Amino acid sequence: MFDPVIAPSGTLLGLLQRGRGDGTLHALTAPRAEALAALDHCVFHDPRRDWQVENRSLYYARLHLDLNSELDAVEAHLFDPEDALDTDESRTGLALAVLGHLASYGRRDALELLRRYAAHGSNWAWALDELALRDDDAGLRALAAPVLARFPADPEGDAELAVAVRDAFEPRPWRLWAEDPRAAIATRVRAAQEAGCFDRWQRQMRPSGPRPGWSVGAVFEWAQQGVERGAVLHVPAARCLAAVAGPEDRPEILRAARTGTEGARCTALRYLADSNDPDALALVEAAVADGSTPVVEAAVDAFERMRSVAAVDRARRWAQRPDALGAAAGRMLACRGGAQDSDLVLGALREAVRGDGPDAPTLWTLVDGAGRLGIACAAPVLRHIYRETASSHLRGRAARALAVTDPSFATGFAVECLWDCEETTREIAARHAETGDARVVERLRRLAADPAEEDEVQTAVRSRIASEGSGS
């Protein structure tokens, strides 16, 4: 997927791209045309770096409702001539998901637009999945003919149809069509279902990889074959090694960890770290010093998985290192260190932001650690991460950490978090936001009554409303 361009956090567009609650609050007070332009930009140019773990669709759908917007721009985007040229689902997926939520809120125009796109658009499978959750049986049955017409009635078309049925995220439309009263449709869909099941069975009957009775050397060779064809196999290879290796194989495994091929060395390091071998830490340090980039990454990852007291003690020694192992040591202390490690974790957090910015991958663990250890001095840098990161998941982790480190959280960020795009962040806000703010009370009531809201958020909201009511 493309790497999106994110506007500054102080702009309306930047706030909406990040999915921040302040984005909605600012959009509702901005000129309507400006707010709609920013909203459409976000929906048509997905701002998420990873759409599989970050939420935006419900956030944007709710803003569509609040702005009472028409869907002409969404329609123009979906049916632009580019749709036939750029068939990557990232071009239209977010818009289709927003339409799905709008349909759930009763917007008939959104439902009709989804139906039209499922019949004629290139990303029809996504639209069909949205409809599977929201449309009635009659609406779905009407799509059977146009969807099946996408697949020529020849062996190649039938094979493509079988793959589409097998890989469908929501099976409801295909199940309906398999029982369609039109024999031509039902027969073809049932044949595709059977072909998909047979293909899955065939793949299960042809497993690749290690077999019972393999030697340690064979496992190492298999891992190296993966390296040569661009596949990363050292993790499953280490699991295989645990099954086939005995005490007599330890010298061979130690040699591989020191001087083996790339695949063998990565596998051996992972195996030794997972088994808490007494030589594992020294071998990890040596691999970071002289290994190739994949070996260094495997060594660091293996070290971070270790749970022993010796590994935590070594992390305290390594935390000041200016390399990947030092960064890993900081993350280990964030996860498994004690109160005495607060300064080291705080130093690692500050250094990560200073060196790699507010979106550095290492921050996820360090932010959690600052909250777990209750490092009050971390609040300023956590507030910076909260404001600037483009990752809504990292922002949610920062909010969770701020809830235990920043006394101003309840009257500050917690209020805007009630409008955040991530349900886990809204849940944190529901538990902490100061109800002396009239916006908080009204928002809690609205979330409690919203049928699209997640159960965990509504549980927190209702618990908060009940506790506030009993205390008054």
PDB file of N, CA and C in Angstrom, residues 168-263:
ATOM      1  N   ALA A 168     -14.137 -15.193  -0.175  1.00  0.00           N
ATOM      2  CA  ALA A 168     -15.093 -14.157   0.252  1.00  0.00           C
ATOM      3  C   ALA A 168     -15.030 -13.967   1.758  1.00  0.00           C
ATOM      4  N   PHE A 169     -14.945 -12.715   2.181  1.00  0.00           N
ATOM      5  CA  PHE A 169     -14.894 -12.418   3.612  1.00  0.00           C
ATOM      6  C   PHE A 169     -16.239 -12.687   4.270  1.00  0.00           C
ATOM      7  N   GLU A 170     -17.319 -12.337   3.575  1.00  0.00           N
ATOM      8  CA  GLU A 170     -18.668 -12.583   4.081  1.00  0.00           C
ATOM      9  C   GLU A 170     -19.359 -13.583   3.153  1.00  0.00           C
ATOM     10  N   PRO A 171     -19.681 -14.780   3.620  1.00  0.00           N
ATOM     11  CA  PRO A 171     -20.241 -15.816   2.734  1.00  0.00           C
ATOM     12  C   PRO A 171     -21.740 -15.701   2.467  1.00  0.00           C
ATOM     13  N   ARG A 172     -22.434 -14.798   3.172  1.00  0.00           N
ATOM     14  CA  ARG A 172     -23.903 -14.771   3.074  1.00  0.00           C
ATOM     15  C   ARG A 172     -24.432 -14.635   1.643  1.00  0.00           C
ATOM     16  N   PRO A 173     -23.927 -13.711   0.801  1.00  0.00           N
ATOM     17  CA  PRO A 173     -24.483 -13.619  -0.554  1.00  0.00           C
ATOM     18  C   PRO A 173     -24.346 -14.918  -1.338  1.00  0.00           C
ATOM     19  N   TRP A 174     -23.190 -15.565  -1.213  1.00  0.00           N
ATOM     20  CA  TRP A 174     -22.956 -16.790  -1.974  1.00  0.00           C
ATOM     21  C   TRP A 174     -23.869 -17.909  -1.492  1.00  0.00           C
ATOM     22  N   ARG A 175     -24.148 -17.951  -0.210  1.00  0.00           N
ATOM     23  CA  ARG A 175     -25.079 -18.968   0.302  1.00  0.00           C
ATOM     24  C   ARG A 175     -26.494 -18.723  -0.226  1.00  0.00           C
ATOM     25  N   LEU A 176     -26.877 -17.441  -0.275  1.00  0.00           N
ATOM     26  CA  LEU A 176     -28.191 -17.121  -0.842  1.00  0.00           C
ATOM     27  C   LEU A 176     -28.256 -17.524  -2.305  1.00  0.00           C
ATOM     28  N   TRP A 177     -27.207 -17.208  -3.046  1.00  0.00           N
ATOM     29  CA  TRP A 177     -27.215 -17.489  -4.477  1.00  0.00           C
ATOM     30  C   TRP A 177     -27.151 -18.987  -4.754  1.00  0.00           C
ATOM     31  N   ALA A 178     -26.564 -19.755  -3.849  1.00  0.00           N
ATOM     32  CA  ALA A 178     -26.534 -21.209  -4.043  1.00  0.00           C
ATOM     33  C   ALA A 178     -27.928 -21.817  -3.942  1.00  0.00           C
ATOM     34  N   GLU A 179     -28.857 -21.086  -3.321  1.00  0.00           N
ATOM     35  CA  GLU A 179     -30.245 -21.552  -3.191  1.00  0.00           C
ATOM     36  C   GLU A 179     -31.182 -20.742  -4.080  1.00  0.00           C
ATOM     37  N   ASP A 180     -30.630 -20.001  -5.023  1.00  0.00           N
ATOM     38  CA  ASP A 180     -31.445 -19.144  -5.883  1.00  0.00           C
ATOM     39  C   ASP A 180     -32.408 -19.987  -6.717  1.00  0.00           C
ATOM     40  N   PRO A 181     -33.657 -19.524  -6.877  1.00  0.00           N
ATOM     41  CA  PRO A 181     -34.607 -20.299  -7.685  1.00  0.00           C
ATOM     42  C   PRO A 181     -34.230 -20.374  -9.162  1.00  0.00           C
ATOM     43  N   ARG A 182     -33.364 -19.500  -9.618  1.00  0.00           N
ATOM     44  CA  ARG A 182     -32.897 -19.575 -11.010  1.00  0.00           C
ATOM     45  C   ARG A 182     -31.816 -20.647 -11.091  1.00  0.00           C
ATOM     46  N   ALA A 183     -32.123 -21.713 -11.774  1.00  0.00           N
ATOM     47  CA  ALA A 183     -31.242 -22.882 -11.791  1.00  0.00           C
ATOM     48  C   ALA A 183     -29.839 -22.551 -12.296  1.00  0.00           C
ATOM     49  N   ALA A 184     -29.739 -21.685 -13.287  1.00  0.00           N
ATOM     50  CA  ALA A 184     -28.427 -21.375 -13.858  1.00  0.00           C
ATOM     51  C   ALA A 184     -27.520 -20.725 -12.817  1.00  0.00           C
ATOM     52  N   ILE A 185     -28.096 -19.873 -11.969  1.00  0.00           N
ATOM     53  CA  ILE A 185     -27.299 -19.197 -10.942  1.00  0.00           C
ATOM     54  C   ILE A 185     -26.945 -20.165  -9.831  1.00  0.00           C
ATOM     55  N   ALA A 186     -27.937 -20.874  -9.312  1.00  0.00           N
ATOM     56  CA  ALA A 186     -27.684 -21.776  -8.188  1.00  0.00           C
ATOM     57  C   ALA A 186     -26.690 -22.870  -8.553  1.00  0.00           C
ATOM     58  N   THR A 187     -26.839 -23.441  -9.743  1.00  0.00           N
ATOM     59  CA  THR A 187     -25.944 -24.526 -10.158  1.00  0.00           C
ATOM     60  C   THR A 187     -24.501 -24.041 -10.259  1.00  0.00           C
ATOM     61  N   ARG A 188     -24.334 -22.851 -10.811  1.00  0.00           N
ATOM     62  CA  ARG A 188     -22.972 -22.346 -11.000  1.00  0.00           C
ATOM     63  C   ARG A 188     -22.319 -22.005  -9.658  1.00  0.00           C
ATOM     64  N   VAL A 189     -23.070 -21.396  -8.736  1.00  0.00           N
ATOM     65  CA  VAL A 189     -22.494 -21.036  -7.447  1.00  0.00           C
ATOM     66  C   VAL A 189     -22.164 -22.291  -6.642  1.00  0.00           C
ATOM     67  N   ARG A 190     -23.054 -23.281  -6.666  1.00  0.00           N
ATOM     68  CA  ARG A 190     -22.769 -24.520  -5.914  1.00  0.00           C
ATOM     69  C   ARG A 190     -21.530 -25.213  -6.467  1.00  0.00           C
ATOM     70  N   ALA A 191     -21.362 -25.192  -7.781  1.00  0.00           N
ATOM     71  CA  ALA A 191     -20.162 -25.793  -8.376  1.00  0.00           C
ATOM     72  C   ALA A 191     -18.913 -25.041  -7.925  1.00  0.00           C
ATOM     73  N   ALA A 192     -19.001 -23.720  -7.841  1.00  0.00           N
ATOM     74  CA  ALA A 192     -17.855 -22.926  -7.390  1.00  0.00           C
ATOM     75  C   ALA A 192     -17.541 -23.216  -5.927  1.00  0.00           C
ATOM     76  N   GLN A 193     -18.572 -23.372  -5.102  1.00  0.00           N
ATOM     77  CA  GLN A 193     -18.356 -23.709  -3.692  1.00  0.00           C
ATOM     78  C   GLN A 193     -17.658 -25.057  -3.548  1.00  0.00           C
ATOM     79  N   GLU A 194     -18.102 -26.030  -4.327  1.00  0.00           N
ATOM     80  CA  GLU A 194     -17.488 -27.358  -4.262  1.00  0.00           C
ATOM     81  C   GLU A 194     -16.042 -27.318  -4.744  1.00  0.00           C
ATOM     82  N   ALA A 195     -15.780 -26.553  -5.791  1.00  0.00           N
ATOM     83  CA  ALA A 195     -14.415 -26.450  -6.312  1.00  0.00           C
ATOM     84  C   ALA A 195     -13.501 -25.794  -5.287  1.00  0.00           C
ATOM     85  N   GLY A 196     -14.001 -24.763  -4.590  1.00  0.00           N
ATOM     86  CA  GLY A 196     -13.201 -24.102  -3.566  1.00  0.00           C
ATOM     87  C   GLY A 196     -12.868 -25.032  -2.417  1.00  0.00           C
ATOM     88  N   CYS A 197     -13.836 -25.826  -1.994  1.00  0.00           N
ATOM     89  CA  CYS A 197     -13.595 -26.796  -0.919  1.00  0.00           C
ATOM     90  C   CYS A 197     -12.578 -27.844  -1.352  1.00  0.00           C
ATOM     91  N   PHE A 198     -12.677 -28.313  -2.606  1.00  0.00           N
ATOM     92  CA  PHE A 198     -11.748 -29.318  -3.101  1.00  0.00           C
ATOM     93  C   PHE A 198     -10.334 -28.755  -3.176  1.00  0.00           C
ATOM     94  N   ASP A 199     -10.206 -27.476  -3.614  1.00  0.00           N
ATOM     95  CA  ASP A 199      -8.888 -26.834  -3.692  1.00  0.00           C
ATOM     96  C   ASP A 199      -8.268 -26.721  -2.309  1.00  0.00           C
ATOM     97  N   ARG A 200      -9.072 -26.353  -1.313  1.00  0.00           N
ATOM     98  CA  ARG A 200      -8.552 -26.235   0.058  1.00  0.00           C
ATOM     99  C   ARG A 200      -8.087 -27.603   0.562  1.00  0.00           C
ATOM    100  N   TRP A 201      -8.839 -28.636   0.251  1.00  0.00           N
ATOM    101  CA  TRP A 201      -8.470 -29.992   0.672  1.00  0.00           C
ATOM    102  C   TRP A 201      -7.163 -30.413   0.016  1.00  0.00           C
ATOM    103  N   GLN A 202      -7.007 -30.093  -1.268  1.00  0.00           N
ATOM    104  CA  GLN A 202      -5.777 -30.461  -1.968  1.00  0.00           C
ATOM    105  C   GLN A 202      -4.564 -29.784  -1.351  1.00  0.00           C
ATOM    106  N   ARG A 203      -4.703 -28.513  -1.002  1.00  0.00           N
ATOM    107  CA  ARG A 203      -3.575 -27.807  -0.399  1.00  0.00           C
ATOM    108  C   ARG A 203      -3.213 -28.394   0.958  1.00  0.00           C
ATOM    109  N   GLN A 204      -4.218 -28.829   1.698  1.00  0.00           N
ATOM    110  CA  GLN A 204      -3.941 -29.432   2.994  1.00  0.00           C
ATOM    111  C   GLN A 204      -3.247 -30.785   2.854  1.00  0.00           C
ATOM    112  N   MET A 205      -3.495 -31.466   1.738  1.00  0.00           N
ATOM    113  CA  MET A 205      -2.900 -32.776   1.503  1.00  0.00           C
ATOM    114  C   MET A 205      -1.496 -32.685   0.924  1.00  0.00           C
ATOM    115  N   ARG A 206      -1.060 -31.438   0.582  1.00  0.00           N
ATOM    116  CA  ARG A 206       0.270 -31.284   0.008  1.00  0.00           C
ATOM    117  C   ARG A 206       1.094 -30.312   0.849  1.00  0.00           C
ATOM    118  N   PRO A 207       1.299 -30.615   2.106  1.00  0.00           N
ATOM    119  CA  PRO A 207       2.089 -29.694   2.939  1.00  0.00           C
ATOM    120  C   PRO A 207       3.543 -29.684   2.496  1.00  0.00           C
ATOM    121  N   SER A 208       4.180 -28.536   2.691  1.00  0.00           N
ATOM    122  CA  SER A 208       5.605 -28.426   2.398  1.00  0.00           C
ATOM    123  C   SER A 208       6.348 -28.155   3.690  1.00  0.00           C
ATOM    124  N   GLY A 209       7.639 -28.429   3.678  1.00  0.00           N
ATOM    125  CA  GLY A 209       8.422 -28.137   4.869  1.00  0.00           C
ATOM    126  C   GLY A 209       8.902 -29.390   5.560  1.00  0.00           C
ATOM    127  N   PRO A 210       9.379 -29.244   6.794  1.00  0.00           N
ATOM    128  CA  PRO A 210       9.992 -30.357   7.526  1.00  0.00           C
ATOM    129  C   PRO A 210       9.045 -31.534   7.734  1.00  0.00           C
ATOM    130  N   ARG A 211       9.622 -32.709   7.801  1.00  0.00           N
ATOM    131  CA  ARG A 211       8.866 -33.934   8.064  1.00  0.00           C
ATOM    132  C   ARG A 211       9.412 -34.591   9.332  1.00  0.00           C
ATOM    133  N   PRO A 212       8.635 -35.448   9.959  1.00  0.00           N
ATOM    134  CA  PRO A 212       9.160 -36.193  11.118  1.00  0.00           C
ATOM    135  C   PRO A 212      10.430 -36.949  10.737  1.00  0.00           C
ATOM    136  N   GLY A 213      11.394 -36.931  11.611  1.00  0.00           N
ATOM    137  CA  GLY A 213      12.638 -37.632  11.356  1.00  0.00           C
ATOM    138  C   GLY A 213      13.730 -36.775  10.754  1.00  0.00           C
ATOM    139  N   TRP A 214      13.416 -35.511  10.474  1.00  0.00           N
ATOM    140  CA  TRP A 214      14.452 -34.625   9.951  1.00  0.00           C
ATOM    141  C   TRP A 214      15.552 -34.453  10.989  1.00  0.00           C
ATOM    142  N   SER A 215      16.762 -34.228  10.487  1.00  0.00           N
ATOM    143  CA  SER A 215      17.903 -33.956  11.366  1.00  0.00           C
ATOM    144  C   SER A 215      18.026 -32.450  11.594  1.00  0.00           C
ATOM    145  N   VAL A 216      18.870 -32.075  12.555  1.00  0.00           N
ATOM    146  CA  VAL A 216      19.145 -30.657  12.796  1.00  0.00           C
ATOM    147  C   VAL A 216      19.696 -30.016  11.526  1.00  0.00           C
ATOM    148  N   GLY A 217      20.604 -30.703  10.862  1.00  0.00           N
ATOM    149  CA  GLY A 217      21.176 -30.168   9.631  1.00  0.00           C
ATOM    150  C   GLY A 217      20.133 -29.953   8.555  1.00  0.00           C
ATOM    151  N   ALA A 218      19.164 -30.851   8.450  1.00  0.00           N
ATOM    152  CA  ALA A 218      18.109 -30.707   7.442  1.00  0.00           C
ATOM    153  C   ALA A 218      17.241 -29.485   7.727  1.00  0.00           C
ATOM    154  N   VAL A 219      16.985 -29.224   9.001  1.00  0.00           N
ATOM    155  CA  VAL A 219      16.200 -28.038   9.361  1.00  0.00           C
ATOM    156  C   VAL A 219      16.963 -26.778   8.974  1.00  0.00           C
ATOM    157  N   PHE A 220      18.262 -26.752   9.264  1.00  0.00           N
ATOM    158  CA  PHE A 220      19.073 -25.595   8.883  1.00  0.00           C
ATOM    159  C   PHE A 220      19.086 -25.411   7.369  1.00  0.00           C
ATOM    160  N   GLU A 221      19.178 -26.493   6.648  1.00  0.00           N
ATOM    161  CA  GLU A 221      19.196 -26.415   5.191  1.00  0.00           C
ATOM    162  C   GLU A 221      17.875 -25.873   4.662  1.00  0.00           C
ATOM    163  N   TRP A 222      16.768 -26.304   5.261  1.00  0.00           N
ATOM    164  CA  TRP A 222      15.446 -25.815   4.848  1.00  0.00           C
ATOM    165  C   TRP A 222      15.329 -24.304   5.096  1.00  0.00           C
ATOM    166  N   ALA A 223      15.830 -23.841   6.241  1.00  0.00           N
ATOM    167  CA  ALA A 223      15.792 -22.409   6.546  1.00  0.00           C
ATOM    168  C   ALA A 223      16.618 -21.621   5.537  1.00  0.00           C
ATOM    169  N   GLN A 224      17.771 -22.149   5.136  1.00  0.00           N
ATOM    170  CA  GLN A 224      18.618 -21.461   4.175  1.00  0.00           C
ATOM    171  C   GLN A 224      17.984 -21.450   2.787  1.00  0.00           C
ATOM    172  N   GLN A 225      17.299 -22.517   2.432  1.00  0.00           N
ATOM    173  CA  GLN A 225      16.590 -22.534   1.149  1.00  0.00           C
ATOM    174  C   GLN A 225      15.547 -21.417   1.101  1.00  0.00           C
ATOM    175  N   GLY A 226      14.918 -21.172   2.263  1.00  0.00           N
ATOM    176  CA  GLY A 226      13.967 -20.071   2.331  1.00  0.00           C
ATOM    177  C   GLY A 226      14.643 -18.739   2.071  1.00  0.00           C
ATOM    178  N   VAL A 227      15.825 -18.527   2.647  1.00  0.00           N
ATOM    179  CA  VAL A 227      16.564 -17.284   2.423  1.00  0.00           C
ATOM    180  C   VAL A 227      16.855 -17.109   0.937  1.00  0.00           C
ATOM    181  N   GLU A 228      17.237 -18.171   0.285  1.00  0.00           N
ATOM    182  CA  GLU A 228      17.635 -18.089  -1.117  1.00  0.00           C
ATOM    183  C   GLU A 228      16.476 -17.788  -2.051  1.00  0.00           C
ATOM    184  N   ARG A 229      15.266 -18.122  -1.624  1.00  0.00           N
ATOM    185  CA  ARG A 229      14.109 -17.792  -2.468  1.00  0.00           C
ATOM    186  C   ARG A 229      13.285 -16.629  -1.908  1.00  0.00           C
ATOM    187  N   GLY A 230      13.842 -15.934  -0.905  1.00  0.00           N
ATOM    188  CA  GLY A 230      13.190 -14.740  -0.379  1.00  0.00           C
ATOM    189  C   GLY A 230      12.124 -14.987   0.655  1.00  0.00           C
ATOM    190  N   ALA A 231      12.097 -16.164   1.241  1.00  0.00           N
ATOM    191  CA  ALA A 231      11.109 -16.479   2.278  1.00  0.00           C
ATOM    192  C   ALA A 231      11.794 -16.522   3.644  1.00  0.00           C
ATOM    193  N   VAL A 232      11.153 -15.937   4.634  1.00  0.00           N
ATOM    194  CA  VAL A 232      11.702 -15.923   5.993  1.00  0.00           C
ATOM    195  C   VAL A 232      11.146 -17.134   6.746  1.00  0.00           C
ATOM    196  N   LEU A 233      12.014 -18.129   6.960  1.00  0.00           N
ATOM    197  CA  LEU A 233      11.556 -19.388   7.555  1.00  0.00           C
ATOM    198  C   LEU A 233      12.206 -19.687   8.903  1.00  0.00           C
ATOM    199  N   HIS A 234      13.032 -18.777   9.428  1.00  0.00           N
ATOM    200  CA  HIS A 234      13.773 -19.157  10.630  1.00  0.00           C
ATOM    201  C   HIS A 234      12.874 -19.336  11.856  1.00  0.00           C
ATOM    202  N   VAL A 235      11.726 -18.671  11.883  1.00  0.00           N
ATOM    203  CA  VAL A 235      10.828 -18.838  13.038  1.00  0.00           C
ATOM    204  C   VAL A 235      10.200 -20.234  13.043  1.00  0.00           C
ATOM    205  N   PRO A 236       9.547 -20.672  11.951  1.00  0.00           N
ATOM    206  CA  PRO A 236       9.053 -22.055  11.966  1.00  0.00           C
ATOM    207  C   PRO A 236      10.188 -23.077  12.048  1.00  0.00           C
ATOM    208  N   ALA A 237      11.340 -22.737  11.464  1.00  0.00           N
ATOM    209  CA  ALA A 237      12.477 -23.667  11.537  1.00  0.00           C
ATOM    210  C   ALA A 237      12.934 -23.853  12.981  1.00  0.00           C
ATOM    211  N   ALA A 238      12.910 -22.773  13.784  1.00  0.00           N
ATOM    212  CA  ALA A 238      13.291 -22.893  15.191  1.00  0.00           C
ATOM    213  C   ALA A 238      12.320 -23.778  15.951  1.00  0.00           C
ATOM    214  N   ARG A 239      11.034 -23.689  15.598  1.00  0.00           N
ATOM    215  CA  ARG A 239      10.054 -24.584  16.237  1.00  0.00           C
ATOM    216  C   ARG A 239      10.323 -26.033  15.848  1.00  0.00           C
ATOM    217  N   CYS A 240      10.672 -26.243  14.595  1.00  0.00           N
ATOM    218  CA  CYS A 240      11.019 -27.607  14.159  1.00  0.00           C
ATOM    219  C   CYS A 240      12.258 -28.097  14.893  1.00  0.00           C
ATOM    220  N   LEU A 241      13.201 -27.208  15.081  1.00  0.00           N
ATOM    221  CA  LEU A 241      14.432 -27.582  15.771  1.00  0.00           C
ATOM    222  C   LEU A 241      14.132 -28.035  17.197  1.00  0.00           C
ATOM    223  N   ALA A 242      13.186 -27.354  17.835  1.00  0.00           N
ATOM    224  CA  ALA A 242      12.815 -27.752  19.195  1.00  0.00           C
ATOM    225  C   ALA A 242      12.250 -29.169  19.232  1.00  0.00           C
ATOM    226  N   ALA A 243      11.658 -29.596  18.111  1.00  0.00           N
ATOM    227  CA  ALA A 243      11.060 -30.928  18.069  1.00  0.00           C
ATOM    228  C   ALA A 243      12.074 -32.020  17.752  1.00  0.00           C
ATOM    229  N   VAL A 244      13.136 -31.679  17.010  1.00  0.00           N
ATOM    230  CA  VAL A 244      14.051 -32.729  16.555  1.00  0.00           C
ATOM    231  C   VAL A 244      15.385 -32.724  17.295  1.00  0.00           C
ATOM    232  N   ALA A 245      15.752 -31.616  17.945  1.00  0.00           N
ATOM    233  CA  ALA A 245      17.090 -31.508  18.546  1.00  0.00           C
ATOM    234  C   ALA A 245      17.130 -32.169  19.918  1.00  0.00           C
ATOM    235  N   GLY A 246      18.227 -32.830  20.194  1.00  0.00           N
ATOM    236  CA  GLY A 246      18.481 -33.418  21.503  1.00  0.00           C
ATOM    237  C   GLY A 246      19.729 -32.802  22.114  1.00  0.00           C
ATOM    238  N   PRO A 247      20.062 -33.172  23.346  1.00  0.00           N
ATOM    239  CA  PRO A 247      21.255 -32.606  24.005  1.00  0.00           C
ATOM    240  C   PRO A 247      22.525 -32.801  23.192  1.00  0.00           C
ATOM    241  N   GLU A 248      22.595 -33.897  22.460  1.00  0.00           N
ATOM    242  CA  GLU A 248      23.808 -34.164  21.680  1.00  0.00           C
ATOM    243  C   GLU A 248      23.960 -33.220  20.491  1.00  0.00           C
ATOM    244  N   ASP A 249      22.894 -32.519  20.127  1.00  0.00           N
ATOM    245  CA  ASP A 249      22.948 -31.608  18.972  1.00  0.00           C
ATOM    246  C   ASP A 249      23.367 -30.193  19.359  1.00  0.00           C
ATOM    247  N   ARG A 250      23.526 -29.926  20.659  1.00  0.00           N
ATOM    248  CA  ARG A 250      23.817 -28.558  21.085  1.00  0.00           C
ATOM    249  C   ARG A 250      25.102 -27.998  20.462  1.00  0.00           C
ATOM    250  N   PRO A 251      26.205 -28.746  20.391  1.00  0.00           N
ATOM    251  CA  PRO A 251      27.418 -28.187  19.763  1.00  0.00           C
ATOM    252  C   PRO A 251      27.183 -27.734  18.322  1.00  0.00           C
ATOM    253  N   GLU A 252      26.426 -28.520  17.557  1.00  0.00           N
ATOM    254  CA  GLU A 252      26.141 -28.139  16.170  1.00  0.00           C
ATOM    255  C   GLU A 252      25.304 -26.861  16.113  1.00  0.00           C
ATOM    256  N   ILE A 253      24.342 -26.735  17.023  1.00  0.00           N
ATOM    257  CA  ILE A 253      23.487 -25.543  17.045  1.00  0.00           C
ATOM    258  C   ILE A 253      24.290 -24.316  17.455  1.00  0.00           C
ATOM    259  N   LEU A 254      25.197 -24.476  18.414  1.00  0.00           N
ATOM    260  CA  LEU A 254      26.045 -23.348  18.824  1.00  0.00           C
ATOM    261  C   LEU A 254      26.942 -22.895  17.675  1.00  0.00           C
ATOM    262  N   ARG A 255      27.482 -23.862  16.914  1.00  0.00           N
ATOM    263  CA  ARG A 255      28.320 -23.501  15.761  1.00  0.00           C
ATOM    264  C   ARG A 255      27.514 -22.728  14.720  1.00  0.00           C
ATOM    265  N   ALA A 256      26.293 -23.185  14.500  1.00  0.00           N
ATOM    266  CA  ALA A 256      25.436 -22.493  13.523  1.00  0.00           C
ATOM    267  C   ALA A 256      25.141 -21.070  13.985  1.00  0.00           C
ATOM    268  N   ALA A 257      24.934 -20.879  15.283  1.00  0.00           N
ATOM    269  CA  ALA A 257      24.640 -19.543  15.812  1.00  0.00           C
ATOM    270  C   ALA A 257      25.839 -18.615  15.688  1.00  0.00           C
ATOM    271  N   ARG A 258      27.038 -19.178  15.653  1.00  0.00           N
ATOM    272  CA  ARG A 258      28.243 -18.348  15.544  1.00  0.00           C
ATOM    273  C   ARG A 258      28.633 -18.091  14.092  1.00  0.00           C
ATOM    274  N   THR A 259      28.639 -19.139  13.283  1.00  0.00           N
ATOM    275  CA  THR A 259      29.241 -19.022  11.944  1.00  0.00           C
ATOM    276  C   THR A 259      28.409 -19.672  10.844  1.00  0.00           C
ATOM    277  N   GLY A 260      27.181 -20.037  11.118  1.00  0.00           N
ATOM    278  CA  GLY A 260      26.379 -20.736  10.118  1.00  0.00           C
ATOM    279  C   GLY A 260      25.931 -19.833   8.980  1.00  0.00           C
ATOM    280  N   THR A 261      25.275 -20.433   7.994  1.00  0.00           N
ATOM    281  CA  THR A 261      24.677 -19.643   6.919  1.00  0.00           C
ATOM    282  C   THR A 261      23.619 -18.720   7.527  1.00  0.00           C
ATOM    283  N   GLU A 262      23.147 -17.773   6.741  1.00  0.00           N
ATOM    284  CA  GLU A 262      22.183 -16.800   7.267  1.00  0.00           C
ATOM    285  C   GLU A 262      20.938 -17.491   7.829  1.00  0.00           C
ATOM    286  N   GLY A 263      20.373 -18.423   7.075  1.00  0.00           N
ATOM    287  CA  GLY A 263      19.184 -19.119   7.550  1.00  0.00           C
ATOM    288  C   GLY A 263      19.453 -19.934   8.792  1.00  0.00           C
TER     289      GLY A 263
END
